[in-house]
CSV table of C-alpha atoms in Angstrom, one decimal:
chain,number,residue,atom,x,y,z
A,350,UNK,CA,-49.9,-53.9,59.1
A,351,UNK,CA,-52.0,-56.1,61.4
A,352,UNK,CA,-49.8,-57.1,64.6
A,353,UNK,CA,-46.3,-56.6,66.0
A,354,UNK,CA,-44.2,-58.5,68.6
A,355,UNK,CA,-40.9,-58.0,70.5
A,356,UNK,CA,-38.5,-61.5,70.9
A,357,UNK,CA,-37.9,-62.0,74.4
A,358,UNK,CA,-34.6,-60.5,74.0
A,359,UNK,CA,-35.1,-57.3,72.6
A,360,UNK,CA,-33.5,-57.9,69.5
A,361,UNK,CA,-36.1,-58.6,66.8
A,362,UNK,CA,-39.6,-57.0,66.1
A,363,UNK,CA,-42.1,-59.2,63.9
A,364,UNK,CA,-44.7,-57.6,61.7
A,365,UNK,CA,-47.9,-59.2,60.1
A,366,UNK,CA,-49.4,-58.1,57.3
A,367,UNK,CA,-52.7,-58.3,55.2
A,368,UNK,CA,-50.0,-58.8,52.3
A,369,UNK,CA,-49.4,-62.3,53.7
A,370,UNK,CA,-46.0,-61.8,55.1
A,371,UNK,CA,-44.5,-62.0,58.4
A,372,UNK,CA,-41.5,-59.9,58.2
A,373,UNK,CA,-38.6,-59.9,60.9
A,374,UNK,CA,-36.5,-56.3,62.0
A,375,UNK,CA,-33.6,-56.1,63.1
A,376,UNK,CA,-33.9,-53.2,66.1
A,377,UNK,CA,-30.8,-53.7,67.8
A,378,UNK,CA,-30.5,-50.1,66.9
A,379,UNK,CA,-33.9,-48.5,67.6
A,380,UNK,CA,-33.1,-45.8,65.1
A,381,UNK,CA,-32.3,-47.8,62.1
A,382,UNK,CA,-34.2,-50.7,62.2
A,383,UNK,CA,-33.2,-53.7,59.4
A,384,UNK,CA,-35.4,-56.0,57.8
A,385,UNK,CA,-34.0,-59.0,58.4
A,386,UNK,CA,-35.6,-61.5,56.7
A,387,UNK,CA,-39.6,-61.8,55.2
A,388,UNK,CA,-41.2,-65.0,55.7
A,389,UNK,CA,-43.8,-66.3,53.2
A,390,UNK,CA,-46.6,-69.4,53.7
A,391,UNK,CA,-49.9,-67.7,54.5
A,392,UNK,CA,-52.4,-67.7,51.4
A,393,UNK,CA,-54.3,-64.6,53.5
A,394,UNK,CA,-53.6,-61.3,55.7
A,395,UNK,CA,-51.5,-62.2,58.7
A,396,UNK,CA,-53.4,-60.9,61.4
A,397,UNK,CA,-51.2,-62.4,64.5
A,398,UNK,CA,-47.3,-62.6,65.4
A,399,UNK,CA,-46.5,-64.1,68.7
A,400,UNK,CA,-42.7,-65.3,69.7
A,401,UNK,CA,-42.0,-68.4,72.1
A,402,UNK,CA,-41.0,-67.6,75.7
A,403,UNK,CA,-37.4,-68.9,74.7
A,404,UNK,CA,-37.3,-67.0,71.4
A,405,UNK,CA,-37.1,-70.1,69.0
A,406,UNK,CA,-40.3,-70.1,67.8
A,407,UNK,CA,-42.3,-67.2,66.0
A,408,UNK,CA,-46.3,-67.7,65.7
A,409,UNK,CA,-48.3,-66.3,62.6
A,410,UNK,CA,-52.0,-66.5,62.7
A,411,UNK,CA,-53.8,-65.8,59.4
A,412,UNK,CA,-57.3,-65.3,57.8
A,413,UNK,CA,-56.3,-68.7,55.8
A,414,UNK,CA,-57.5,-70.1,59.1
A,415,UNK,CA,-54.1,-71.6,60.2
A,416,UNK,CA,-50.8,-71.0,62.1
A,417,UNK,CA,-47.6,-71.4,61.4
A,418,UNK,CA,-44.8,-71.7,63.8
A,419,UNK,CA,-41.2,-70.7,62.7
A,420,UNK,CA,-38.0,-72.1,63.6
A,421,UNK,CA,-36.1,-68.6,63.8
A,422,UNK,CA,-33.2,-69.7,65.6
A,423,UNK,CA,-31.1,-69.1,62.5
A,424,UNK,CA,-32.5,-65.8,61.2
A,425,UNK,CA,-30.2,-67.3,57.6
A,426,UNK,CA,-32.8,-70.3,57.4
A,427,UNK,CA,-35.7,-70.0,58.9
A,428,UNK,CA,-38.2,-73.2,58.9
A,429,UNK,CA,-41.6,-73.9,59.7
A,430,UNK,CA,-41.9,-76.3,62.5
A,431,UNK,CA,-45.5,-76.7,62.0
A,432,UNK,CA,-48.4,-76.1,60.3
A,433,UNK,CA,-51.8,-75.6,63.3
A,434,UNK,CA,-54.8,-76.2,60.3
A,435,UNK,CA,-58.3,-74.4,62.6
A,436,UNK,CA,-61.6,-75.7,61.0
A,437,UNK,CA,-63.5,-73.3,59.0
A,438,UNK,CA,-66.8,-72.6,60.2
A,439,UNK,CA,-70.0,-72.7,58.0
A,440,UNK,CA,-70.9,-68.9,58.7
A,441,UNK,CA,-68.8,-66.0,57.9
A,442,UNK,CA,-66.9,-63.9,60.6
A,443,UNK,CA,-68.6,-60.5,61.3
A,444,UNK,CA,-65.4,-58.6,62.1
A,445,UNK,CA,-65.0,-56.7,58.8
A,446,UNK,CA,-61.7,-56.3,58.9
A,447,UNK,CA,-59.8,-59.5,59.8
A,448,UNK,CA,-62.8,-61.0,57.8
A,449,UNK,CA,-62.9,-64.3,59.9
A,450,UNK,CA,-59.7,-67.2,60.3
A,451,UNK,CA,-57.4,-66.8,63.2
A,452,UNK,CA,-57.1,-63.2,64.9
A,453,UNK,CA,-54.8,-63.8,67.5
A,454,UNK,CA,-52.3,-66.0,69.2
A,455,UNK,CA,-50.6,-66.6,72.6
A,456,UNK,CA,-48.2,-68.6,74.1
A,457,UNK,CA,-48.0,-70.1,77.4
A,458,UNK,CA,-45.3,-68.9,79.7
A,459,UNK,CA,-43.9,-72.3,79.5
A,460,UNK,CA,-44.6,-71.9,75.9
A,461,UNK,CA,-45.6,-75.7,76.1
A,462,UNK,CA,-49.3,-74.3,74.9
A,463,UNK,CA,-50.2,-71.7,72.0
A,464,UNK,CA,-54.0,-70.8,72.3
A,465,UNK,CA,-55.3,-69.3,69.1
A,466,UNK,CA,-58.6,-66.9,68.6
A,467,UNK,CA,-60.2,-69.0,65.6
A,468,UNK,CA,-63.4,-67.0,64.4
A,469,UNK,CA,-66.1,-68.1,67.3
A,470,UNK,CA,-63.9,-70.4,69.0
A,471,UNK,CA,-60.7,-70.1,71.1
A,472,UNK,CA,-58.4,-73.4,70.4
A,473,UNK,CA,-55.5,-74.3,72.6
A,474,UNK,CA,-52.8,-76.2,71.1
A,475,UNK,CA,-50.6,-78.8,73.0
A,476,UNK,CA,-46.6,-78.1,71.1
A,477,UNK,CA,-44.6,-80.5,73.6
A,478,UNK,CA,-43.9,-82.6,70.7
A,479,UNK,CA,-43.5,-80.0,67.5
A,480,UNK,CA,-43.9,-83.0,64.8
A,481,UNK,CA,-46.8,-83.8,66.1
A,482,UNK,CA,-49.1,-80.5,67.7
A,483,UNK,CA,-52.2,-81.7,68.8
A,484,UNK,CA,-55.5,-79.4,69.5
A,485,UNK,CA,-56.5,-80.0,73.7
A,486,UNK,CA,-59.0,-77.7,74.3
A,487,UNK,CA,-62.0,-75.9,72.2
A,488,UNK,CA,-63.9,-73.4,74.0
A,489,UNK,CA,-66.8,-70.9,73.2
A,490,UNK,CA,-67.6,-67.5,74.7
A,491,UNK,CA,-71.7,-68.6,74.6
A,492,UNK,CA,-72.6,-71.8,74.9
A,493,UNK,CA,-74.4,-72.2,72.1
A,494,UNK,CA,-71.2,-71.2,69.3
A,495,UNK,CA,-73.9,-69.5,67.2
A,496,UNK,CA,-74.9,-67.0,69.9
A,497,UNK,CA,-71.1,-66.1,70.0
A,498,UNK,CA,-69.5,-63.3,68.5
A,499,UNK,CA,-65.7,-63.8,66.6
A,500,UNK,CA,-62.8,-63.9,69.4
A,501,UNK,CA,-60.5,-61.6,68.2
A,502,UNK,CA,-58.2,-61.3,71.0
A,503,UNK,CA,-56.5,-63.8,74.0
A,504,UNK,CA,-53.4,-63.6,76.2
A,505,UNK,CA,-52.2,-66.0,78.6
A,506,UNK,CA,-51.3,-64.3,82.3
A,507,UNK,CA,-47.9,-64.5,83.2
A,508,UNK,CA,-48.2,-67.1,85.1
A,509,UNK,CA,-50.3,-69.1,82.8
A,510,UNK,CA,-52.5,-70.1,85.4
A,511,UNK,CA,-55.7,-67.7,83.5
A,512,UNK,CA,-56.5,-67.1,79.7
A,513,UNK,CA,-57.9,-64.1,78.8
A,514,UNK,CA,-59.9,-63.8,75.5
A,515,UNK,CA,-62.2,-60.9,73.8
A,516,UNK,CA,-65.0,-61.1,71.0
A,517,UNK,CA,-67.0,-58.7,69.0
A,518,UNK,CA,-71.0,-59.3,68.4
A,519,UNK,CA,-72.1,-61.2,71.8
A,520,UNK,CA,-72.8,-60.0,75.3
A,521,UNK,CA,-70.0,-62.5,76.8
A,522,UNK,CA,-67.5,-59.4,75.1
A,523,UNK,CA,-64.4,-60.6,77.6
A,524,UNK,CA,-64.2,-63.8,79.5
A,525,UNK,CA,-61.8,-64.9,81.2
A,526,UNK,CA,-60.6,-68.8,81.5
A,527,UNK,CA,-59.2,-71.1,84.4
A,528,UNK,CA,-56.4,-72.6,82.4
A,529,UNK,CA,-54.4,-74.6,85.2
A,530,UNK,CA,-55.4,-77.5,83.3
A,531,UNK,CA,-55.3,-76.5,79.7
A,532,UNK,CA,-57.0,-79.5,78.3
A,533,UNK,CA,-60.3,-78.6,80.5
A,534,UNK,CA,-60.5,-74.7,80.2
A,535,UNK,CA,-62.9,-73.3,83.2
A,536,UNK,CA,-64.8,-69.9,82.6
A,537,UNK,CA,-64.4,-68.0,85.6
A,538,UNK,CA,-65.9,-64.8,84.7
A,539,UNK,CA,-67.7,-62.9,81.9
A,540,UNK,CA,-66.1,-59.0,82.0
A,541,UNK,CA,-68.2,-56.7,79.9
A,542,UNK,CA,-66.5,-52.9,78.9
A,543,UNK,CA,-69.2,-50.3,80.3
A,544,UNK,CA,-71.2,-48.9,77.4
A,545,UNK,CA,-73.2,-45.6,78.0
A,546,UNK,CA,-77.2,-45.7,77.9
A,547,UNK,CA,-77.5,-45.1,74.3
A,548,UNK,CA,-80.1,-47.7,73.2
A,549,UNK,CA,-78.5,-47.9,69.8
A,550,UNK,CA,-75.1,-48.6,71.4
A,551,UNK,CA,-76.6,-51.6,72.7
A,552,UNK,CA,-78.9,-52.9,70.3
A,553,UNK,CA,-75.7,-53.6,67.7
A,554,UNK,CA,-74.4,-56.1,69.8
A,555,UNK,CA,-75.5,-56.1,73.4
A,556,UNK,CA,-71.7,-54.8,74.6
A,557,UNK,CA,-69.1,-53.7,73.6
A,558,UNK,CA,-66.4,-55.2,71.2
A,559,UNK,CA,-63.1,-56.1,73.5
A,560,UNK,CA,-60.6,-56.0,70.2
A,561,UNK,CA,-58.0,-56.7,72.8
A,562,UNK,CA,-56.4,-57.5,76.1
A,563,UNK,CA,-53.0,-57.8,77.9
A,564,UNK,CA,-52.3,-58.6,81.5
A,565,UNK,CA,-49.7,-56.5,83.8
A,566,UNK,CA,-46.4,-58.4,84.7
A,567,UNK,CA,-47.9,-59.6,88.0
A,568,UNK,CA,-50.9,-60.8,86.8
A,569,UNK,CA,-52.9,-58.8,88.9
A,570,UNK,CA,-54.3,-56.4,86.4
A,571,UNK,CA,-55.9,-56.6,83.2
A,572,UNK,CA,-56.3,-54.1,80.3
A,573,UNK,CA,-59.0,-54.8,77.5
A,574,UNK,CA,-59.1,-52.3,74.5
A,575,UNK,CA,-63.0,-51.8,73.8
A,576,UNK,CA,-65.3,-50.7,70.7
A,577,UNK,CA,-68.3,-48.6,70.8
A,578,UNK,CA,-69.4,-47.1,74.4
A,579,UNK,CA,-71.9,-45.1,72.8
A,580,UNK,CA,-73.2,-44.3,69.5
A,581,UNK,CA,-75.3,-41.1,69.1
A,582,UNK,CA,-77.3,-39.9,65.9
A,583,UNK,CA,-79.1,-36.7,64.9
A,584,UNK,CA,-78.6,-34.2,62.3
A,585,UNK,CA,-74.9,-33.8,62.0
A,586,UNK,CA,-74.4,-37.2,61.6
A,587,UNK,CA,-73.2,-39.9,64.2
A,588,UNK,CA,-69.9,-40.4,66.6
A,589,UNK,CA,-68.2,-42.9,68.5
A,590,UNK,CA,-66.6,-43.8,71.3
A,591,UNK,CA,-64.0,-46.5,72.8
A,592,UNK,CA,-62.1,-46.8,75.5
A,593,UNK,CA,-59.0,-48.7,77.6
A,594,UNK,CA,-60.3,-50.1,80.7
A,595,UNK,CA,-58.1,-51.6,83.6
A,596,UNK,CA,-59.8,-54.6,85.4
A,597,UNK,CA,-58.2,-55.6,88.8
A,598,UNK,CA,-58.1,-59.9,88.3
A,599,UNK,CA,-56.6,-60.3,92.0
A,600,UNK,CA,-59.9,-62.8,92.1
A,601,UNK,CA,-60.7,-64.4,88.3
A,602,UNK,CA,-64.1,-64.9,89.6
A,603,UNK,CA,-64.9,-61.6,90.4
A,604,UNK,CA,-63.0,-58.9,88.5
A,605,UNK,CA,-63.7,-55.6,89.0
A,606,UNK,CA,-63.4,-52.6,86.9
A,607,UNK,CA,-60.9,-50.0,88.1
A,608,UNK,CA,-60.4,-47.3,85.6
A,609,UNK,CA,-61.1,-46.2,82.2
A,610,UNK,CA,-59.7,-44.0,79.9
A,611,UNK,CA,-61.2,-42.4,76.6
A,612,UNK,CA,-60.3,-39.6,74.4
A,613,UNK,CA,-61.7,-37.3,73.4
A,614,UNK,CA,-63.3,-37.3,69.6
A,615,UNK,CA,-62.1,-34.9,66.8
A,616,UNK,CA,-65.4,-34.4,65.4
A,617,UNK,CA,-68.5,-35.8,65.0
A,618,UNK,CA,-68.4,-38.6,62.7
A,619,UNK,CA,-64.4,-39.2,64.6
A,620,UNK,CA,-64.4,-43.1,65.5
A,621,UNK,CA,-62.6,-43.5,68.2
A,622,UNK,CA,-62.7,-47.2,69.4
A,623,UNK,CA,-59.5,-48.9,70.8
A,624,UNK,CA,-57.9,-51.5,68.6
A,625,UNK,CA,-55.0,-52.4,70.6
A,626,UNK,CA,-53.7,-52.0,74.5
A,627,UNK,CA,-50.4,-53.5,76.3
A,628,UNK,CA,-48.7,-52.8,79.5
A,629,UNK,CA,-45.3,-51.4,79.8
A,630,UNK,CA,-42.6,-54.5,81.3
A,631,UNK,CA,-43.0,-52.5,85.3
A,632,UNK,CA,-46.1,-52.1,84.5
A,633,UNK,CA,-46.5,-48.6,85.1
A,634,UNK,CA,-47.3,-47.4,81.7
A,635,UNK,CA,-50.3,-48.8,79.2
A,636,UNK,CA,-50.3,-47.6,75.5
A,637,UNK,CA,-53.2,-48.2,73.2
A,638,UNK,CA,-53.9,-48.0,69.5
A,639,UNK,CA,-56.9,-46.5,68.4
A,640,UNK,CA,-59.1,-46.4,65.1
A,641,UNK,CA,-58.6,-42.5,64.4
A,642,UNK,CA,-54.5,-43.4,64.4
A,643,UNK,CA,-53.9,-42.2,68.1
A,644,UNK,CA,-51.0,-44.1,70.3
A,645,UNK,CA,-51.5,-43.1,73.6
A,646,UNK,CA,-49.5,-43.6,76.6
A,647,UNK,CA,-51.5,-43.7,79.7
A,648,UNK,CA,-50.0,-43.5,83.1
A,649,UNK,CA,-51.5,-46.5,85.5
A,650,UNK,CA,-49.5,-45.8,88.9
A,651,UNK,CA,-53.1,-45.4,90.1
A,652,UNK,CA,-55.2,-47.8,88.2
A,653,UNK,CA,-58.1,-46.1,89.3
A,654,UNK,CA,-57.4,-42.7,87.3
A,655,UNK,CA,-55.9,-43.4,84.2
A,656,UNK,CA,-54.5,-40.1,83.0
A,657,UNK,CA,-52.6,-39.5,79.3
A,658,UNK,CA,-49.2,-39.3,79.4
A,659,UNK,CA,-48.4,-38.8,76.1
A,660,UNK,CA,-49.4,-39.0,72.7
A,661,UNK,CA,-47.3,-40.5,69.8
A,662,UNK,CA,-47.5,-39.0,66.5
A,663,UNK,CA,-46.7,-40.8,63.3
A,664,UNK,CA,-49.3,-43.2,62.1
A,665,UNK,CA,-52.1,-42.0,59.6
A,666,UNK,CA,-54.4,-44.5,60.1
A,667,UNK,CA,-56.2,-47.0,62.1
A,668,UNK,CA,-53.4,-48.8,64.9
A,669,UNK,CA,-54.1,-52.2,64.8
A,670,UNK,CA,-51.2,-53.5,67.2
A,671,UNK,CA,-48.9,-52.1,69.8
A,672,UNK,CA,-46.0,-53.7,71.9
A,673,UNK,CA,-43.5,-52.6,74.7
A,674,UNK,CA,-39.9,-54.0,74.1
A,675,UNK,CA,-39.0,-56.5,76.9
A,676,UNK,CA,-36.9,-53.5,78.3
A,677,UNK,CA,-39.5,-50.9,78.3
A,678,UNK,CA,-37.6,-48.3,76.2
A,679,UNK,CA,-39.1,-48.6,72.9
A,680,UNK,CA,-43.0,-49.1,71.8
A,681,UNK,CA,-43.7,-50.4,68.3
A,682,UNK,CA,-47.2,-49.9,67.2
A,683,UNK,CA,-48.4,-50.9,63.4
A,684,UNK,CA,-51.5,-50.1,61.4
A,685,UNK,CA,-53.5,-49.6,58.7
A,686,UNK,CA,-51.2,-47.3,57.0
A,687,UNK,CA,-48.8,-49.9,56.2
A,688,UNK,CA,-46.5,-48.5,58.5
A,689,UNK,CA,-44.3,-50.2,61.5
A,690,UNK,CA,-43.2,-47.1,64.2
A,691,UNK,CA,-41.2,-47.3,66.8
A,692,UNK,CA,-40.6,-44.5,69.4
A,693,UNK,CA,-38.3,-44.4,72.8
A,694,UNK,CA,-40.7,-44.3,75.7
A,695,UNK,CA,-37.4,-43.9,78.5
């Protein structure tokens, strides 16, 4: 399982999956959840699920390099709306695991825009007339496209006034986008994780992978989920590290870093880069998903200290995705176990 997402009303969890489906769960009762109905279309792994502000629409992004946007107002027939082809690049992603196409997607708060992490490129999609979606914006984290690493991750901020977006591969890790006009995206700032002085750490890629981001409710803070901080050889082999780092956004065009929060590793050898990150609805709780299965609740009262608050158990492998229910009271993370969990966080 690639990606989970709540509707707006609590009522529905979608999955993705590198089996090509996008299944639906009933989780009106948290503790036994219903498939509700499996939808079929990709011709690759779904690595995406996004629903529209209003709950109509459902968003699936695949490696088949397109998305398609579900009419799931009637759960008995649901329809495809529409069909966003992305061009396919001439070089091949570098992100193992997703192995190039669309990573991620995100509405607007309006939901009158869907921007879409397509390989190298971030693509925002105009949807005010579903019959006819037409691309407005194409953006790179470089400016030469080659010298940019694949964008795996974007959000919109809740009030869609700044886009978000992380890569893998390039020094421009996290960057974040004036969107108040979404047809002329404006970088306002470049936001690299902080990597250790290990030469090797740097060499791979010149920074830090930022596999994903989220913004608090107010819009004030931002939360990116990063790769390697530090990669350290010798006899016994070699270890990683990753980490969840809280960025205050207050001003776009200077964010500053306010807290990070690592775990420690197992053993050498452990991986332990973050995969996945999202606040809690008030905001006062951040879980991440990790590469050596960890979901861990970190408390972010002070966004200066992030301190564990708990660890959820359950998933054997890699955690690709992790969402908060619109409520607060239940986290859903998925990963590479082929597993959707959900646990009660109140």
């Amino acid at each position: 399982m690639n990606a989970v997402a709540f509707s707006p009303d609590g009522r529905l969890l979608a999955s993705g999956s590198s089996d090509r489906t996008v299944v639906l769960w009933d989780v009106t009762d948290a503790s036994h959840p219903a498939r509700a109905v499996g939808l079929t279309g990709h011709h690759r792994a779904v690595n995406a699920v996004a629903f529209s502000p209003d709950g109509r629409l459902l968003a699936s992004g695949s490696t088949d390099w397109s998305v398609i946007l579900w009419d799931v107002t009637d759960l008995a027939n649901p329809t495809r709306s529409a069909v966003l082809v992305h061009e396919r690049p001439g070089w091949l992603s570098r992100d193992g695991w997703r192995q190039g196409g669309v990573h991620a997607v995100s509405f607007s708060p309006d939901g009158r825009f869907i921007a879409c992490a397509s390989d190298r490129t971030v693509v925002i999609w105009d949807l005010s007339d579903l019959a006819r979606p037409s691309r407005c914006a194409r953006v790179t984290h470089h400016r030469h496209v080659w010298q940019s690493g694949p964008v795996i991750s974007v959000r919109f901020s809740p009030d869609g006034r700044l886009l978000a977006s992380g890569s893998d591969g390039a020094r421009n890790t996290g960057v974040l986008w004036d969107v108040s006009e979404p047809t002329h995206p404006v970088r306002t700032a470049v936001i690299r994780p902080q990597a250790r002085d290990w030469p090797k750490a740097l060499s791979a890629g010149g920074a830090p992978a930022v596999h994903s981001v989220g913004f608090r409710h107010d819009g004030r803070l931002l939360a990116t989920a990063s790769g390697d901080l530090g990669v350290v050889s010798g006899t016994y082999g070699s270890w990683r590290q990753g980490a969840v780092t809280v960025w205050d956004v207050t001003d776009p065009a200077h964010p500053v870093r306010t807290g990070t929060g690592t775990l420690p590793l197992a053993s050498r050898g452990d991986t332990g880069q973050m995969y996945a990150v999202a606040f809690s609805p008030d905001g006062r709780l951040l879980a991440s998903g990790c590469e050596n299965a960890a979901v861990t609740l970190w408390d972010v009262t002070d966004p200066t200290h992030l301190t564990p608050a708990a660890h959820l158990t359950g998933h054997r492998k890699a955690v690709r995705g992790v969402a908060f229910s619109p409520d607060g009271r239940m986290l859903a993370g998925c990963g590479v176990d082929t597993t959707v969990r959900l646990w009660e966080t109140s």
